[in-house]
Coordinates of C-alpha atoms in Angstrom, one line a residue:
X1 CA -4.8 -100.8 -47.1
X2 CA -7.8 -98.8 -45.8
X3 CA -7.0 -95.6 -43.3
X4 CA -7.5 -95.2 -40.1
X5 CA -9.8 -93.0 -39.5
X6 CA -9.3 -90.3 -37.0
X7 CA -11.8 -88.5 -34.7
X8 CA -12.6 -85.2 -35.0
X9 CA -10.4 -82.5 -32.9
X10 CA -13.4 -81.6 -30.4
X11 CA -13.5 -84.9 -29.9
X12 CA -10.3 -85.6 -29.0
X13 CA -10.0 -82.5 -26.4
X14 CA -13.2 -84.1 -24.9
X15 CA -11.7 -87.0 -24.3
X16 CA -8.5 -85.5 -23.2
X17 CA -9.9 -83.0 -20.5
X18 CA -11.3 -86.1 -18.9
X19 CA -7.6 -87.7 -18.1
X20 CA -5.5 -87.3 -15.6
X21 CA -2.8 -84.9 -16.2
X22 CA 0.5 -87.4 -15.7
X23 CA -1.0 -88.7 -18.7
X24 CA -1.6 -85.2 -20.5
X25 CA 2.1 -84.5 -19.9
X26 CA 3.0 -88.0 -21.1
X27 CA 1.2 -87.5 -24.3
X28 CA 3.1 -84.6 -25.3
X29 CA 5.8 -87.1 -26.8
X30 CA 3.2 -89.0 -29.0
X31 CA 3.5 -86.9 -31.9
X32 CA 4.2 -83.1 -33.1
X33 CA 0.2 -82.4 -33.8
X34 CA -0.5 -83.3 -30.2
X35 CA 2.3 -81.6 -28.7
X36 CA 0.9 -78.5 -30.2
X37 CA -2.5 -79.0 -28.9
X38 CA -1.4 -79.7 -25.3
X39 CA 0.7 -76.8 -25.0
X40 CA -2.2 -74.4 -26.4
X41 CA -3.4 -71.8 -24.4
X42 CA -7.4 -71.9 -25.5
X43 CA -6.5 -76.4 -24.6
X44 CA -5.5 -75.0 -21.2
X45 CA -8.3 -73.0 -20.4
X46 CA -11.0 -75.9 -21.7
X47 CA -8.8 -78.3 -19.3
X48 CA -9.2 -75.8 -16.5
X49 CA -13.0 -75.2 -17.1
X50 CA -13.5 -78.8 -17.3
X51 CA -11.5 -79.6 -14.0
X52 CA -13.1 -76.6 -11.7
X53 CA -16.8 -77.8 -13.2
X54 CA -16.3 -81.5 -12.4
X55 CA -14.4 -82.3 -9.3
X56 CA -14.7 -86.4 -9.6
X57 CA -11.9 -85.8 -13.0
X58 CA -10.1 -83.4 -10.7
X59 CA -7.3 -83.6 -8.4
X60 CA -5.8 -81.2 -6.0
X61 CA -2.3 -81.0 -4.8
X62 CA -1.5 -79.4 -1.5
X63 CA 1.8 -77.9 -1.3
X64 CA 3.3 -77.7 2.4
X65 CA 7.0 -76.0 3.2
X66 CA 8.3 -76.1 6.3
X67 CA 10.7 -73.6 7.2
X68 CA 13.2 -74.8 9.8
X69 CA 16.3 -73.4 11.0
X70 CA 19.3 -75.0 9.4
X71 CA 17.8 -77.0 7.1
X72 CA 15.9 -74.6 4.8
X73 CA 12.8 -75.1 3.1
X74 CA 11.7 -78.5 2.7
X75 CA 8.9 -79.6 0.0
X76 CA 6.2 -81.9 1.0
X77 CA 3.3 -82.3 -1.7
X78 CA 0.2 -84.4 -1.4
X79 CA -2.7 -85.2 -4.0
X80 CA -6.3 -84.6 -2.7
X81 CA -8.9 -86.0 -4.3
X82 CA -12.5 -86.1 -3.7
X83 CA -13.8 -90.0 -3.8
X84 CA -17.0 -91.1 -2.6
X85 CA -18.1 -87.5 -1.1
X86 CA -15.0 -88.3 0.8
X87 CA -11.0 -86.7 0.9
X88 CA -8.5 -89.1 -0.1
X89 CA -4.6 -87.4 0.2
X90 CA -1.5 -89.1 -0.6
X91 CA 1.9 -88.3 -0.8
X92 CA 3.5 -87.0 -3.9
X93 CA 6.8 -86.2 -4.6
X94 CA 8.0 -82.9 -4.7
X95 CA 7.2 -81.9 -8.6
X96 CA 9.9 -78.9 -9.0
X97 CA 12.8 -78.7 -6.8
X98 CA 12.5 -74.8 -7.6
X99 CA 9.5 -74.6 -5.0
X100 CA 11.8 -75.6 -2.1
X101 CA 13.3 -72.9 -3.0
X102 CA 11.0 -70.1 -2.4
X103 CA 10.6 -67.7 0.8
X104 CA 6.6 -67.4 0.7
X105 CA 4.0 -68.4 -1.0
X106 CA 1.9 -66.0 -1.8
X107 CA -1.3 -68.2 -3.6
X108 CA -2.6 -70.0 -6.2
X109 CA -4.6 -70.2 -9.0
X110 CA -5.5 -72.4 -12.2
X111 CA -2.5 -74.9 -10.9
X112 CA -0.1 -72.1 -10.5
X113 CA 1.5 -70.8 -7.5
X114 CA 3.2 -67.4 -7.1
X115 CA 6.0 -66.8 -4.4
X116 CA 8.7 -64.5 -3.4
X117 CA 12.2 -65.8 -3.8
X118 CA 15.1 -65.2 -1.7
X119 CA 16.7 -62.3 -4.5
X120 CA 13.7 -59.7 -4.6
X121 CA 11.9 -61.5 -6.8
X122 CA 8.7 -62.9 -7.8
X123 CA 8.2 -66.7 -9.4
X124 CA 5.4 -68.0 -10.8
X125 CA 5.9 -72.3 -10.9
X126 CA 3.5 -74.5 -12.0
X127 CA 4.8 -77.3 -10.0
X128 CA 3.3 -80.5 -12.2
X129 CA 5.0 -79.1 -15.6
X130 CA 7.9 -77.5 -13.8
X131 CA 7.8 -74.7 -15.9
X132 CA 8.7 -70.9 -14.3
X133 CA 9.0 -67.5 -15.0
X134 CA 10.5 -65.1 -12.8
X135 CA 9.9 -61.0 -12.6
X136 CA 11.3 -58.2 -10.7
X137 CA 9.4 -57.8 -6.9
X138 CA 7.8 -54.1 -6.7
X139 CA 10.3 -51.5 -4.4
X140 CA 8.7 -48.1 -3.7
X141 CA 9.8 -45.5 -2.0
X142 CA 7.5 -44.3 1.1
X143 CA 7.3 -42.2 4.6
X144 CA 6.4 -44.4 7.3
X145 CA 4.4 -43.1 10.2
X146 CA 5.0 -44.3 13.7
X147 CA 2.5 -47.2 13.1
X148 CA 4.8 -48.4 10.5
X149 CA 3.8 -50.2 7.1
X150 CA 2.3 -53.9 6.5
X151 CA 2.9 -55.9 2.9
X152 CA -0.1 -57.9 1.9
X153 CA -0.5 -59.6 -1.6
X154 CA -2.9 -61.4 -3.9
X155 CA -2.4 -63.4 -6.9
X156 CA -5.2 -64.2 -9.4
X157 CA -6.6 -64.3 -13.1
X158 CA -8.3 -61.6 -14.7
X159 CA -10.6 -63.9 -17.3
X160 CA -11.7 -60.5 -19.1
X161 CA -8.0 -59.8 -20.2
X162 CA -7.3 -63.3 -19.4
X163 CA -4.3 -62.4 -17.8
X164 CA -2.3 -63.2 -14.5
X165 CA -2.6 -60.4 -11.9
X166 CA -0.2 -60.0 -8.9
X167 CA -1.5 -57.5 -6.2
X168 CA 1.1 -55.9 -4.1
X169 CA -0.9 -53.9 -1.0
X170 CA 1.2 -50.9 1.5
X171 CA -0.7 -50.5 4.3
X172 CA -0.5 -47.8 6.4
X173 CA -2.2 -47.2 10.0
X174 CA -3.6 -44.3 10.7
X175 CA -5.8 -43.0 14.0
X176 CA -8.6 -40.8 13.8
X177 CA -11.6 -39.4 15.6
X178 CA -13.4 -42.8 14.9
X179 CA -10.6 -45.2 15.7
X180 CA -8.1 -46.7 13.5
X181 CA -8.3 -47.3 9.9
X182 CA -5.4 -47.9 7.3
X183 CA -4.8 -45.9 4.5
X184 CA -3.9 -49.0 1.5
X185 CA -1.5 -48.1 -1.5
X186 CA -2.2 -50.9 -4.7
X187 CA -0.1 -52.2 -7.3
X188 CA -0.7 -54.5 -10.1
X189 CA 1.6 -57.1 -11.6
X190 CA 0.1 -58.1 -15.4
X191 CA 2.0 -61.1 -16.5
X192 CA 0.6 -59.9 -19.7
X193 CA 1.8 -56.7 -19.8
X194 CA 5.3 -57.8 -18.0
X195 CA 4.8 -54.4 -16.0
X196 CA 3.8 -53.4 -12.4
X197 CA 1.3 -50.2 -12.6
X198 CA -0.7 -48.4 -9.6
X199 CA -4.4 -48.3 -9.1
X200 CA -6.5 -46.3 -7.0
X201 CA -6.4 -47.1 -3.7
X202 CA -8.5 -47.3 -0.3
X203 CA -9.1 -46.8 3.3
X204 CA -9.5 -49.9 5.9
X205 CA -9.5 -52.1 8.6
X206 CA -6.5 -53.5 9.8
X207 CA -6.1 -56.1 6.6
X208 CA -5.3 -59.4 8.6
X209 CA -3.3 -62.2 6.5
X210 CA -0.1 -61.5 4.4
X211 CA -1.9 -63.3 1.5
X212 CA -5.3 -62.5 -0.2
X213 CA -7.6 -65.7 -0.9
X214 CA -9.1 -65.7 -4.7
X215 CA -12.1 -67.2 -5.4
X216 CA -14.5 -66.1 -8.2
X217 CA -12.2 -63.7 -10.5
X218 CA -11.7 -61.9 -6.8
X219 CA -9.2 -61.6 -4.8
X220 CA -10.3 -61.6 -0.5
X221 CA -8.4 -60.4 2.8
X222 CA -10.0 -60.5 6.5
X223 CA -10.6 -56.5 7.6
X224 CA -10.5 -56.1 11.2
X225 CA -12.0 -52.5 12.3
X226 CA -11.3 -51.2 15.6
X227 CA -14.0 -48.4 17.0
X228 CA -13.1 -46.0 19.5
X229 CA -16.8 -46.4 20.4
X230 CA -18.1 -50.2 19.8
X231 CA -15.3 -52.4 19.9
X232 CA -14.0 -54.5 16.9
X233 CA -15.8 -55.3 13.8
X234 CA -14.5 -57.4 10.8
X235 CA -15.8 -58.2 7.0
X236 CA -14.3 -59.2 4.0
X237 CA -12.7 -56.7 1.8
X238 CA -12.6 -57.3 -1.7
X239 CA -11.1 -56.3 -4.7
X240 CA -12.4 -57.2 -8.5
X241 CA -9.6 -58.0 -10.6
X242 CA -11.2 -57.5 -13.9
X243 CA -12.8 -54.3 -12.8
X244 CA -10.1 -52.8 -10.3
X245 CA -13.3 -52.5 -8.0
X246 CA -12.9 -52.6 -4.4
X247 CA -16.0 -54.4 -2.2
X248 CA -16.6 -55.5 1.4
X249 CA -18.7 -59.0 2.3
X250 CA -19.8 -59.5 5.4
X251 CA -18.6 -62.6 7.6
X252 CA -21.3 -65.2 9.3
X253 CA -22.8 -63.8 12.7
X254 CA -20.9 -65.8 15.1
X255 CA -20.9 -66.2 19.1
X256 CA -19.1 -63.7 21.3
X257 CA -16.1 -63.8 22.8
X258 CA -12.7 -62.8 21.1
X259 CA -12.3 -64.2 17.5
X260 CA -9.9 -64.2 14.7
X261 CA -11.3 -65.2 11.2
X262 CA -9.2 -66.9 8.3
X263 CA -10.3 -67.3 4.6
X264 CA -10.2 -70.0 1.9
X265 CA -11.1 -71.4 -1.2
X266 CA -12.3 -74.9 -2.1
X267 CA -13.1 -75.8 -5.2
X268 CA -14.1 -72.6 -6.3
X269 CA -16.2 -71.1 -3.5
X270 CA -14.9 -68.4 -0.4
X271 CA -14.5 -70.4 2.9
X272 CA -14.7 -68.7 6.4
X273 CA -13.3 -70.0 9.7
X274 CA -14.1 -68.3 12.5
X275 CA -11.2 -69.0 15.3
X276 CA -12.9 -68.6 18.8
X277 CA -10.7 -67.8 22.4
X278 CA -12.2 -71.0 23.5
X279 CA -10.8 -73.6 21.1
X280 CA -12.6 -74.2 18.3
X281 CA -13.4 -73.0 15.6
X282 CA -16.7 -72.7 12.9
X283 CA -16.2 -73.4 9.3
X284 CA -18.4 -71.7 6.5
X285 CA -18.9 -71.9 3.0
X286 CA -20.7 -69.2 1.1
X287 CA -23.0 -71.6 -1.4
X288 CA -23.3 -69.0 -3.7
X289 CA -20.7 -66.4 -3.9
X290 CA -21.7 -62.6 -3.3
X291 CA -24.9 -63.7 -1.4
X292 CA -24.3 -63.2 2.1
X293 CA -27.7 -65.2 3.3
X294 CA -26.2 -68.3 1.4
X295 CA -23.2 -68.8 4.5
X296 CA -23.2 -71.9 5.8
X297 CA -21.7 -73.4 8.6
X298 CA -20.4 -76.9 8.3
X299 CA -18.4 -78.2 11.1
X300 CA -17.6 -76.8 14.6
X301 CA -14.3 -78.1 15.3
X302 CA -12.9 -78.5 18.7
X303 CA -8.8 -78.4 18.6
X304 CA -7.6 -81.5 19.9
X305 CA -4.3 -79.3 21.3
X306 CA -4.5 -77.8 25.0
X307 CA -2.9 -74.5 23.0
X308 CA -4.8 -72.4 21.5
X309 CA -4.0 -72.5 17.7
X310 CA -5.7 -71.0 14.6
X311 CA -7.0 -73.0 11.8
X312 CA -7.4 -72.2 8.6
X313 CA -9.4 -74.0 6.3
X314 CA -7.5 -75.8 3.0
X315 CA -10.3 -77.8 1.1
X316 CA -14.2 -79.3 2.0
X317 CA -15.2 -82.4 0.4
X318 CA -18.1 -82.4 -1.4
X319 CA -20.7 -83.5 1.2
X320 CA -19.0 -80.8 4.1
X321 CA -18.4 -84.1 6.0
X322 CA -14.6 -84.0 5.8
X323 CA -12.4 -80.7 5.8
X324 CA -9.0 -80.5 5.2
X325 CA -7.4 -77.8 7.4
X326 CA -4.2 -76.1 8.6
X327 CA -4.3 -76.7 12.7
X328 CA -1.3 -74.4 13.4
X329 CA 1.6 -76.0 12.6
X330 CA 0.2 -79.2 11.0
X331 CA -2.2 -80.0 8.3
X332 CA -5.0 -82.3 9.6
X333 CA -8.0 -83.9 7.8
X334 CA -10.7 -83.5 10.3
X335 CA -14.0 -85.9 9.9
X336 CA -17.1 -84.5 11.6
X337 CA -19.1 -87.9 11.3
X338 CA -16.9 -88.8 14.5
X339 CA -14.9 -85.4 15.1
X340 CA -11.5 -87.3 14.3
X341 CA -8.3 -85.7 13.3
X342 CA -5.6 -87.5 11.0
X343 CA -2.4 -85.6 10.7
X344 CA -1.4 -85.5 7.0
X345 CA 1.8 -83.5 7.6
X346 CA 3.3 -83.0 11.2
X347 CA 5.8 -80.4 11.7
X348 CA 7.0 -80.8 15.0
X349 CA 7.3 -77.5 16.7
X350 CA 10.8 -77.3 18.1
X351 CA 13.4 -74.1 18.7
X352 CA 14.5 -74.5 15.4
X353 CA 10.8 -74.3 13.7
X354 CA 10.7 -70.7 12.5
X355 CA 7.2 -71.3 10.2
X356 CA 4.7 -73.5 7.6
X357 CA 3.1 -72.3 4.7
X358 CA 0.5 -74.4 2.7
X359 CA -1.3 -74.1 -0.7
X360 CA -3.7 -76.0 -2.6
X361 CA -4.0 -76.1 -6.4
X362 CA -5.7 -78.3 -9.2
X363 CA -3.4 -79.5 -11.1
X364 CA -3.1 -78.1 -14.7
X365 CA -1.2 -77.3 -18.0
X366 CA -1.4 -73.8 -17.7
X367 CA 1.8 -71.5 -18.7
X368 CA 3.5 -69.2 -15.9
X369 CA 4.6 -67.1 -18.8
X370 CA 1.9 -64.6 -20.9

C-alpha cells in the first residue's frame, strides 16, 4: 500500500492561518504533532500577522460588561466581522466565565485582554482559549498633594523583546506660573520578566481616560492642557513600548466650542472622536500612523439621544461607511449612508446602573503566560 503523502509544514501553517479559529482550537485534538504546532509561540505570532494583514480571514469579538448594582458583572460578547466593506456583529456566548469576573478592563491586544480583579490583582484572559494568568497589581507608597492622584494604565506588546507590557501611570496635578500640568510616575509590568520595574517619567496635561489605547507597538492617552493664558489645548501623548520613549501627536483641527476627545483602534490604526457640546461628534482615522496630515475624518455623527453623551469609537469597516461605537451607555453600529443607529447592546440606564466597559479584540491563540 502506497503512503500518503504529506505537505510540507509551511504549507500547512498556510493553510491553517487562513481558518477560522473554532476550528484551530478544534484541531488541537487531531493528533500530538499538531497539537504542538498550534500551541507554538512563533504559530501564534504568523496567525496574528496573518489576521492584522488580512481583515476578510479576521474576526473581532467585542467584549461588553455591564456593571449593575446587585447583580454584578454580566458578560455579553459579540463577533464583528467585516463582509462586503460592511460590519456584520452577532452574538456570542460568553467564552470564559472568568471575564465576568473582572472589575475593569484595562485593554487589549493580539486577542488578549488585561483587567484588574476584585483581590488586587491583575489577569490577563484570552477569552476564546480560556486560558489566564494572574500577577500581583503594583502598590506604591506616595504623598498626595491637595489635587490628589489619578491611576491610568496601558496594556500592550513590545515586538522587540516580544513581550507583554502592562503600564501602570500616578498622576499627580500640579499648578504653576503657566497653568496646570501633572507631574506622571511610570511603571512597567513585563509578562516576560514576571516583574514590575520603574521608568523615567514625565510632565503633562491632565491625562483623560483610565485606559491607554495601543495601536502600532504604542500605547496612546488624550492630554488635556489647561493655560492660565489661552485656554485649553489637547494632543495625544504617547509612549513607545519598545523604546520607553515618550511622544505627543497632535489631534485633527476641529470646530469651536467645548470638546472632549476619545481614542481607538481599529484594525490596527489610532482613531479620534472628537465629542462636541452640541451633540455630535467627528470620527477620525489617522491613514498612516505618526503622520499627522494623513487624519481623516469619516463620519459626523449626530446622537440620536436629547442628553448629551460621549462616544467613543470601537471599530470602522473597511470602506469608513459603518462605525461601530460606544454611545454612552450602549454600543451602536451607526451607518452614515443613511445616518442610522442599531443598538447591538442596550444597557438600560436605571438607579441601579453603576457603569459599561467595552473591548474589542481579534481573536487568537496567543498565550497570557511568557
Amino acid at each position: 500500500m502506497e503512503e500518503i503523502p504529506t505537505l510540507p509544514q509551511d504549507i500547512i501553517v498556510e493553510i491553517l492561518i487562513r481558518l477560522p479559529l473554532k476550528i484551530l482550537l478544534k484541531f488541537r485534538s487531531v493528533s500530538k504533532s499538531w497539537l504542538s504546532l498550534l500551541s507554538d509561540s512563533q504559530f501564534h505570532k504568523t496567525h496574528i500577522n496573518f489576521s492584522m494583514n488580512n481583515p476578510k480571514f479576521t474576526d473581532y469579538t467585542l467584549a461588553a460588561v455591564p456593571t449593575v448594582s446587585g447583580l454584578g458583572k454580566i458578560c455579553h460578547v459579540y463577533t464583528i466581522r467585516s463582509e462586503n466593506s460592511s460590519v456584520i456583529v452577532s452574538k456570542h456566548e460568553c467564552p470564559s466565565k472568568t471575564l465576568s469576573l473582572s472589575a475593569w478592563i484595562l485593554g487589549s491586544c493580539n486577542g488578549l485582554i488585561c483587567l484588574t480583579t476584585d483581590s488586587f490583582n491583575l489577569m490577563l484572559l484570552n477569552p476564546c482559549t480560556g486560558k489566564f494568568n494572574v500577577f500581583p497589581d503594583l502598590m506604591i507608597e506616595y504623598e498626595v498633594g491637595d489635587g490628589g492622584v489619578h491611576i491610568r494604565y496601558g496594556f500592550g506588546y513590545d515586538a522587540y523583546a516580544e513581550d507583554y507590557k502592562v503600564v501602570k501611570m500616578f498622576s499627580f496635578p500640579r499648578i504653576g506660573n503657566e497653568g496646570r500640568r501633572h507631574v506622571n510616575m511610570v511603571s512597567v509590568y513585563s509578562l516576560k520578566g514576571n516583574s514590575w520595574s520603574s521608568i523615567q517619567g514625565f510632565d503633562s496635561g491632565y491625562v483623560n481616560g483610565n485606559v491607554g489605547v495601543f495601536a502600532n507597538g504604542v500605547l496612546h492617552w488624550e492630554g488635556c492642557y489647561d493655560y492660565v493664558l489661552g485656554g485649553i489645548s489637547s494632543e495625544i501623548v504617547t509612549l513607545d513600548l519598545a523604546k520607553e520613549r515618550y511622544g505627543r501627536i497632535a489631534l485633527p483641527r476641529y470646530e469651536g466650542g467645548g470638546i472632549h476627545w476619545t481614542l481607538g483602534e481599529s484594525r490596527g490604526r489610532l482613531v479620534a472622536c472628537c465629542n462636541y457640546e452640541s451633540n455630535k461628534a467627528d470620527i477620525w482615522v489617522m491613514k498612516e500612523y505618526g503622520v499627522e496630515k494623513t487624519w481623516t475624518k469619516l463620519v459626523t455623527i449626530s446622537s440620536p439621544d436629547d442628553g448629551r453623551v460621549n462616544i467613543s469609537p470601537l471599530f470602522v469597516a473597511e470602506n469608513g461607511d459603518e462605525v461601530l461605537v460606544k454611545l454612552g451607555t450602549e454600543v451602536t453600529l451607526y451607518n452614515s449612508r443613511n445616518a442610522s443607529f442599531k443598538r447591538i447592546a442596550d444597557y438600560v440606564s436605571t438607579d441601579d446602573f453603576l457603569q459599561v466597559q467595552v473591548a474589542t479584540y481579534l481573536e487568537s491563540l496567543a498565550s497570557p503566560h511568557s
